[in-house]
Structures are given as C-alpha cells and as structure tokens.
Coordinates of C-alpha atoms in Angstrom, one line a residue:
M392 CA -6.3 -1.8 -18.5
S393 CA -8.1 1.5 -18.5
Q394 CA -9.8 2.7 -15.3
P395 CA -13.4 3.9 -14.9
S396 CA -13.9 7.6 -15.5
S397 CA -14.8 8.0 -11.8
P398 CA -12.4 6.3 -9.3
F399 CA -15.2 6.0 -6.7
T400 CA -17.4 3.3 -8.2
V401 CA -19.0 0.7 -6.0
A402 CA -17.0 -2.6 -5.9
R403 CA -18.6 -5.9 -5.2
R404 CA -17.1 -8.5 -2.9
G405 CA -15.3 -11.2 -4.9
S406 CA -12.0 -13.0 -4.9
P407 CA -9.3 -11.0 -3.2
A408 CA -6.9 -9.2 -5.5
S409 CA -3.2 -9.3 -5.1
P410 CA -2.0 -7.5 -1.9
L411 CA 0.3 -4.5 -2.1
E412 CA 3.9 -5.3 -1.3
V413 CA 6.4 -3.2 0.5
L414 CA 10.0 -4.0 -0.4
L415 CA 12.8 -3.1 2.0
C416 CA 15.8 -2.5 -0.2
R417 CA 19.4 -2.3 1.0
N418 CA 21.5 -0.6 -1.6
G419 CA 18.9 -1.3 -4.2
I420 CA 18.6 -5.1 -3.3
V421 CA 15.4 -6.5 -1.8
E422 CA 16.0 -7.7 1.7
S423 CA 12.5 -8.1 3.1
V424 CA 8.9 -8.0 1.8
H425 CA 5.7 -7.0 3.6
R426 CA 2.2 -7.8 2.3
V427 CA -0.5 -5.2 2.8
H428 CA -4.3 -5.0 2.4
A429 CA -6.4 -1.9 2.1
A430 CA -10.0 -0.7 1.7
V431 CA -11.5 2.7 0.7
T432 CA -15.2 3.2 1.4
D433 CA -17.8 6.0 1.7
Q434 CA -19.8 6.7 4.8
Q435 CA -22.5 4.3 3.7
G436 CA -20.0 1.5 3.7
R437 CA -19.8 1.0 0.0
L438 CA -16.4 -0.3 -1.1
L439 CA -14.9 2.1 -3.6
M440 CA -11.4 0.8 -4.0
G441 CA -9.3 -2.0 -2.5
A442 CA -6.0 -3.9 -2.6
G443 CA -5.6 -7.4 -1.5
D444 CA -8.5 -8.4 0.7
P445 CA -10.5 -5.3 1.7
F446 CA -12.7 -7.5 3.9
R447 CA -9.8 -9.0 5.9
A448 CA -10.6 -8.9 9.6
S449 CA -8.2 -7.3 12.1
F450 CA -8.5 -5.7 15.5
G451 CA -9.0 -1.9 15.2
R452 CA -6.6 -1.2 18.1
S453 CA -5.9 2.5 18.7
A454 CA -7.4 3.5 15.3
L455 CA -10.8 3.2 17.2
K456 CA -9.9 5.8 19.8
P457 CA -12.0 8.6 18.1
L458 CA -15.0 6.3 18.2
Q459 CA -14.3 5.5 21.9
A460 CA -13.9 9.2 22.7
S461 CA -17.2 10.1 21.0
L462 CA -19.0 9.1 24.3
L463 CA -17.4 12.2 25.8
I464 CA -19.7 14.3 23.6
L465 CA -22.7 11.9 23.4
T466 CA -23.0 11.6 27.2
G467 CA -22.5 15.3 27.8
A468 CA -19.3 14.8 29.7
A469 CA -17.4 17.2 27.4
E470 CA -19.8 20.0 28.1
Q471 CA -20.2 19.3 31.8
N472 CA -16.4 19.4 32.3
R473 CA -15.8 22.3 29.8
L474 CA -13.4 20.2 27.8
Q475 CA -11.7 22.2 25.0
E476 CA -10.4 20.9 21.7
R477 CA -7.0 20.1 23.3
Q478 CA -8.6 17.7 25.7
L479 CA -10.8 16.1 22.9
A480 CA -7.6 15.6 20.8
I481 CA -5.7 13.9 23.5
A482 CA -8.7 11.6 24.2
C483 CA -8.1 10.3 20.6
A484 CA -4.3 10.1 20.9
S485 CA -1.6 7.6 20.9
H486 CA 0.9 10.1 22.2
R487 CA 4.6 10.1 23.1
G488 CA 4.2 10.9 26.8
T489 CA 5.8 14.3 26.8
V490 CA 5.0 16.9 29.4
T491 CA 2.6 18.5 27.0
H492 CA 0.7 15.3 26.4
A493 CA 0.5 14.3 30.0
R494 CA -0.7 17.8 30.9
A495 CA -3.5 17.6 28.3
A496 CA -4.7 14.3 29.7
F497 CA -4.4 15.5 33.3
H498 CA -6.7 18.5 32.4
I499 CA -9.5 16.0 31.6
L500 CA -9.2 14.5 35.0
W501 CA -8.8 17.9 36.7
N502 CA -11.9 19.3 35.1
A503 CA -13.9 16.3 36.0
G504 CA -12.6 16.2 39.6
I505 CA -11.0 12.8 39.3
R506 CA -7.7 11.6 40.8
A507 CA -4.9 10.5 38.5
D508 CA -4.4 7.3 40.5
L509 CA -7.7 6.0 39.2
L510 CA -6.1 5.6 35.7
Q511 CA -5.6 1.9 35.0
C512 CA -3.1 2.3 32.2
P513 CA 0.3 1.6 33.6
A514 CA 3.2 4.1 33.9
P515 CA 5.6 3.4 31.0
P516 CA 9.0 1.9 31.9
G517 CA 11.1 4.6 33.4
A518 CA 8.2 7.1 33.7
A519 CA 6.8 8.4 36.9
S520 CA 3.1 8.6 36.0
P521 CA 0.4 6.7 34.0
L522 CA -0.4 10.1 32.5
Q523 CA 2.7 9.4 30.3
H524 CA 1.2 6.2 28.9
N525 CA 0.4 6.7 25.2
C526 CA -3.3 5.9 25.9
S527 CA -3.7 8.1 29.0
G528 CA -6.0 10.5 27.2
K529 CA -8.4 7.7 26.3
H530 CA -8.3 6.4 29.9
A531 CA -8.9 9.9 31.3
A532 CA -11.8 10.3 29.0
F533 CA -13.3 7.0 30.1
L534 CA -13.2 8.1 33.7
A535 CA -14.8 11.4 32.9
I536 CA -17.6 9.6 31.0
C537 CA -18.1 7.2 33.9
K538 CA -18.3 10.0 36.5
R539 CA -20.8 11.9 34.3
M540 CA -23.0 8.8 34.0
D541 CA -22.6 7.6 37.6
W542 CA -21.0 4.4 36.4
P543 CA -18.3 2.6 38.5
L544 CA -14.9 4.1 38.1
A545 CA -12.8 1.2 39.3
T546 CA -13.9 -1.3 36.7
Y547 CA -14.2 0.9 33.6
M548 CA -11.9 -1.5 31.5
D549 CA -14.1 -4.6 32.0
P550 CA -15.9 -5.7 28.8
D551 CA -19.2 -5.9 30.7
H552 CA -18.9 -2.4 32.2
P553 CA -21.7 0.0 31.0
L554 CA -19.1 2.2 29.4
Q555 CA -17.6 -0.5 27.2
R556 CA -21.1 -1.8 26.3
E557 CA -22.0 1.8 25.2
V558 CA -18.8 2.0 23.0
L559 CA -19.8 -1.3 21.4
Q560 CA -23.4 -0.2 20.9
R561 CA -22.2 3.1 19.2
L562 CA -20.0 1.1 16.9
A563 CA -22.9 -1.3 16.1
E564 CA -25.2 1.7 15.3
L565 CA -22.6 3.2 13.0
L566 CA -21.9 0.0 11.1
H567 CA -25.5 -1.3 11.2
Q568 CA -24.4 -4.6 12.7
P569 CA -25.6 -6.2 16.0
A570 CA -23.2 -5.6 18.8
A571 CA -23.4 -9.3 19.8
E572 CA -21.7 -10.2 16.5
F573 CA -18.4 -8.3 17.3
L574 CA -15.4 -10.3 18.3
L575 CA -13.6 -8.7 21.3
A576 CA -10.1 -9.0 22.7
T577 CA -8.0 -7.1 25.2
D578 CA -5.8 -4.2 23.9
D579 CA -2.3 -3.7 25.3
C580 CA -3.6 -0.9 27.6
G581 CA -6.2 -3.3 29.1
V582 CA -9.4 -2.0 27.5
P583 CA -11.5 -4.1 25.0
T584 CA -10.7 -3.8 21.3
V585 CA -12.9 -5.0 18.4
Q586 CA -12.2 -7.1 15.4
L587 CA -13.5 -5.4 12.2
Q588 CA -13.2 -5.9 8.5
L589 CA -10.9 -3.3 6.8
A590 CA -13.9 -2.0 4.9
Q591 CA -15.7 -1.4 8.2
L592 CA -12.7 0.4 9.7
A593 CA -12.6 2.6 6.5
R594 CA -16.3 3.3 7.0
V595 CA -15.6 4.6 10.6
F596 CA -13.1 7.0 9.2
A597 CA -15.4 8.0 6.3
V598 CA -18.0 9.0 9.0
L599 CA -15.3 10.7 11.2
S600 CA -14.2 12.9 8.3
S601 CA -17.8 13.8 7.2
S602 CA -20.8 15.5 8.8
G603 CA -22.6 12.2 9.2
A604 CA -22.1 12.1 13.0
P605 CA -21.8 15.5 14.7
E606 CA -19.9 14.0 17.7
L607 CA -17.2 12.4 15.4
E608 CA -17.0 15.5 13.2
R609 CA -16.2 17.5 16.4
L610 CA -13.5 15.1 17.3
C611 CA -12.1 15.3 13.8
R612 CA -11.9 19.1 14.0
A613 CA -10.1 18.7 17.4
M614 CA -7.5 16.3 16.0
Q615 CA -6.8 18.6 13.0
A616 CA -6.6 21.6 15.3
H617 CA -4.0 19.9 17.5
P618 CA -2.2 17.2 15.5
E619 CA 0.8 17.5 17.8
L620 CA -1.3 16.0 20.6
V621 CA -2.6 13.1 18.5
A622 CA 0.8 11.5 18.2
G623 CA 3.8 14.0 18.5
D624 CA 6.2 16.0 16.4
G625 CA 7.8 13.8 13.7
C626 CA 5.1 11.1 14.1
F627 CA 3.2 10.0 11.0
D628 CA -0.3 11.0 12.1
T629 CA 0.8 14.4 13.3
E630 CA 2.8 15.2 10.2
V631 CA 0.2 14.0 7.7
M632 CA -2.5 16.1 9.3
R633 CA -0.2 19.1 9.5
L634 CA 0.7 18.9 5.9
G635 CA -2.8 17.9 4.8
L636 CA -3.9 21.5 5.6
G637 CA -7.3 20.5 6.9
A638 CA -8.0 17.9 4.2
L639 CA -7.0 14.7 6.1
V640 CA -7.6 13.0 9.5
S641 CA -5.1 10.2 10.3
K642 CA -5.0 7.7 13.2
G643 CA -2.9 4.5 13.4
G644 CA -3.0 1.4 15.5
S645 CA -0.6 -1.3 16.5
E646 CA 0.2 -4.3 14.4
G647 CA 0.2 -2.6 11.1
I648 CA -3.2 -0.7 11.2
Q649 CA -3.4 2.7 9.6
C650 CA -6.6 4.7 8.9
L651 CA -7.2 8.0 7.2
G652 CA -10.2 10.1 6.2
R653 CA -10.8 12.7 3.5
V654 CA -12.4 15.5 5.3
N655 CA -15.7 16.9 4.0
E656 CA -15.9 14.2 1.4
G657 CA -16.9 11.3 3.6
I658 CA -14.3 8.8 2.3
G659 CA -12.2 6.6 4.6
M660 CA -9.2 4.3 4.1
A661 CA -8.0 1.5 6.2
I662 CA -4.7 -0.4 5.8
K663 CA -3.4 -3.6 7.4
V664 CA 0.1 -5.0 7.1
E665 CA 0.0 -8.7 7.4
D666 CA 3.1 -9.0 9.6
G667 CA 2.3 -5.9 11.6
A668 CA 5.3 -3.8 10.5
R669 CA 4.9 -0.1 11.3
R670 CA 7.4 0.9 8.7
A671 CA 5.3 -0.8 6.0
K672 CA 2.0 0.9 6.9
Y673 CA 3.5 4.4 6.6
A674 CA 5.1 3.6 3.2
V675 CA 1.8 2.2 1.9
A676 CA -0.3 5.1 3.3
L677 CA 1.9 7.6 1.5
H678 CA 1.8 5.5 -1.7
L679 CA -2.0 5.4 -1.6
L680 CA -2.4 9.0 -0.6
D681 CA -0.3 9.9 -3.7
Q682 CA -2.4 7.6 -5.9
L683 CA -5.6 9.2 -4.7
G684 CA -4.2 12.8 -4.9
W685 CA -5.1 13.4 -1.2
L686 CA -1.8 15.3 -0.5
T687 CA -0.1 18.0 -2.5
P688 CA 3.2 17.3 -4.3
E689 CA 4.9 19.5 -1.8
A690 CA 3.6 17.5 1.1
M691 CA 4.6 14.2 -0.5
A692 CA 8.1 15.6 -1.1
D693 CA 8.3 16.4 2.6
L694 CA 6.9 13.1 3.9
Q695 CA 8.4 10.5 1.6
P696 CA 12.1 11.0 2.7
R697 CA 11.0 10.8 6.3
F698 CA 8.9 7.6 6.1
Q699 CA 10.2 5.7 3.1
R700 CA 13.9 6.3 3.3
L701 CA 15.0 4.7 6.5
S702 CA 18.8 5.4 6.2
P703 CA 21.3 6.1 3.5
N704 CA 21.4 2.4 2.7
L705 CA 17.7 1.5 3.3
N706 CA 14.5 2.5 1.6
L707 CA 11.0 1.2 1.2
Q708 CA 9.4 0.7 -2.2
V709 CA 5.7 -0.1 -2.7
S710 CA 4.5 -2.4 -5.4
G711 CA 0.8 -2.4 -6.5
E712 CA -2.1 0.1 -6.3
L713 CA -5.7 0.4 -5.3
R714 CA -8.0 -1.3 -7.7
F715 CA -11.4 -0.1 -9.0
N716 CA -14.3 -2.6 -9.0
G717 CA -11.8 -5.2 -8.0
K718 CA -10.0 -5.1 -11.3
G719 CA -6.7 -3.7 -12.5

C-alpha cells in the first residue's frame, strides 16, 4: 500500500497494529523472537508514526534522566555551582563507572560542597565508591538541587520529598497531565520512576531535541557535546550520538526502553521490547533510524555490525516497520 506523501501525518488512536519482531538467527535459523512496540511524536504530543501499540504503558526508567536533571537548571543549581556541560551530561547518564565517569559525578558534589557519602546509590559489586554506580551523576545532581533549595539531603529519594514532587510536576507540565494521575514505582537505584505511554515518552524526547524547553535544550547540547559520558565508549547511546553528528540525542532505560530525538526538528521516538531484551531494542532502534533516514549510510554501516551481529553465528533481523496513520 502506498504511503502518504509526508511521513509525519497525525495518527489517531485505534486498534494496535502488529508489533515489530526481532529474530535472533543462529546460522540463519530463527532461535528466539522479541516483540517490540514504538511511537514517534512531535513536541505537541501528536502521534506521527507507530508500530504495535504506541500507547503501551511502561516505566520510563533511565530514559527519564534528562527530565530529572532539568531541575539543575530550573532551580539555578547549575549556575550557582558553576556546572559545565560535562557535569550536565553525567547528570543524564547511565554510565560504565570508569574513572572519567566517577570524576565527572564527583565534580557536581565538589562544586556544591557536598560529601560523596551522602549519595544513596550503592557502590557496584567490586567497586569502592557509589560514584562508580551508573546512576551516580543523577544522584549527585539531586543532592546539588536539594542543597540549592534547602531541602533535606538525607531523604532525597523518597517519593514525597520536595525534589521528587518537583520532578513529577515538571513532567506533568510537559505532558499536560495532572501529576496525581501518574503511576510510580521504585527504580533499581532507589528513586521513583514513572509509568508513561510510549507516545508520552516520545514526546519528552521531542521536546528534549527541540527549543521548546530551554532547560532541556541545554541538557541535549551537553549530551551531544559529551556522548562518552552519557554511557561509554562502545555503548549504543554514545555511538549513536557520535555518529549522528549533532542530529540525534539518545538515551535508553532498563527493560527494553530506548528513546531518541531528532535535534532541531522536535520529533521523538520511544521503543519498548516486551520481554525487556537489551539486544532487541538496539536492533529495532537502528532499523527505525534507517527507515526514517535519521542516520547516514556510513553511520549505519558502522553501527549495524556492532549491534545487530552478535557473533559469527548469531545475528538479529528486524521484521516490520513504522506505520503511517496506523496503516501499512
């Protein structure tokens, strides 16, 4: 069936379309199958394209870190503590805990005059410091915000803490939804996480990648300037932003969540793998980036062997595509 002349036409909510499928093939024979849902929206929240159920609900997990870190700017904590782009990038990160990552998180605390032992994220197994936890940048940012606002430091992870209420309120304002309607749970690092529809997650990244919210735009620039801090060398988010040459912002979350934004166009994408498989979300993200033309052929040729071919005998194949107006 022919597609509309413009791929970015508004889709109405209807019956879910078929999800994407990621096939794990061993020597060309299908061994496992992952089902995947996706949504693409603009910054007003209009659904432009989708696969499977773009309104499927899932916890945003670490994909929401840029939204959480935005309070650094909104409260004035970034200016007060003279935080540079490196510190803003690590506040949005799910990093690998290298010395470089730990140092960047430490500088948030140092500039704010906060002791590292106030971090409530645990030290990873075999590590000496909570600064090596992959969420240490976010936790350091939370402490800096609390000190700036004279909020209690010891309880910053509690859902009823003023910090967490402000994060939820900022999300409510961005999505035009009452904060009381959000369903909360506890993320692995101990802070609250929010359940959102994929279309809502995509909208967050549409705003992040546009000029619609200056504080998020600033964080987007920091993530692009220092992609190595957002994840780490060889990691999907880092490599996509490096090879995107300023056109993309990328941030994943656990349990099969991957979000991307098309910078300066105000278009966001959110992906959810039903069974939470990390390998499947990367394969689908590349498949959809290729469909949308958001990466150059050279970038695709670099990324696909790394994230779709797992070994000489194993590769990932994606079946399906984004649909326009809910139709094929």
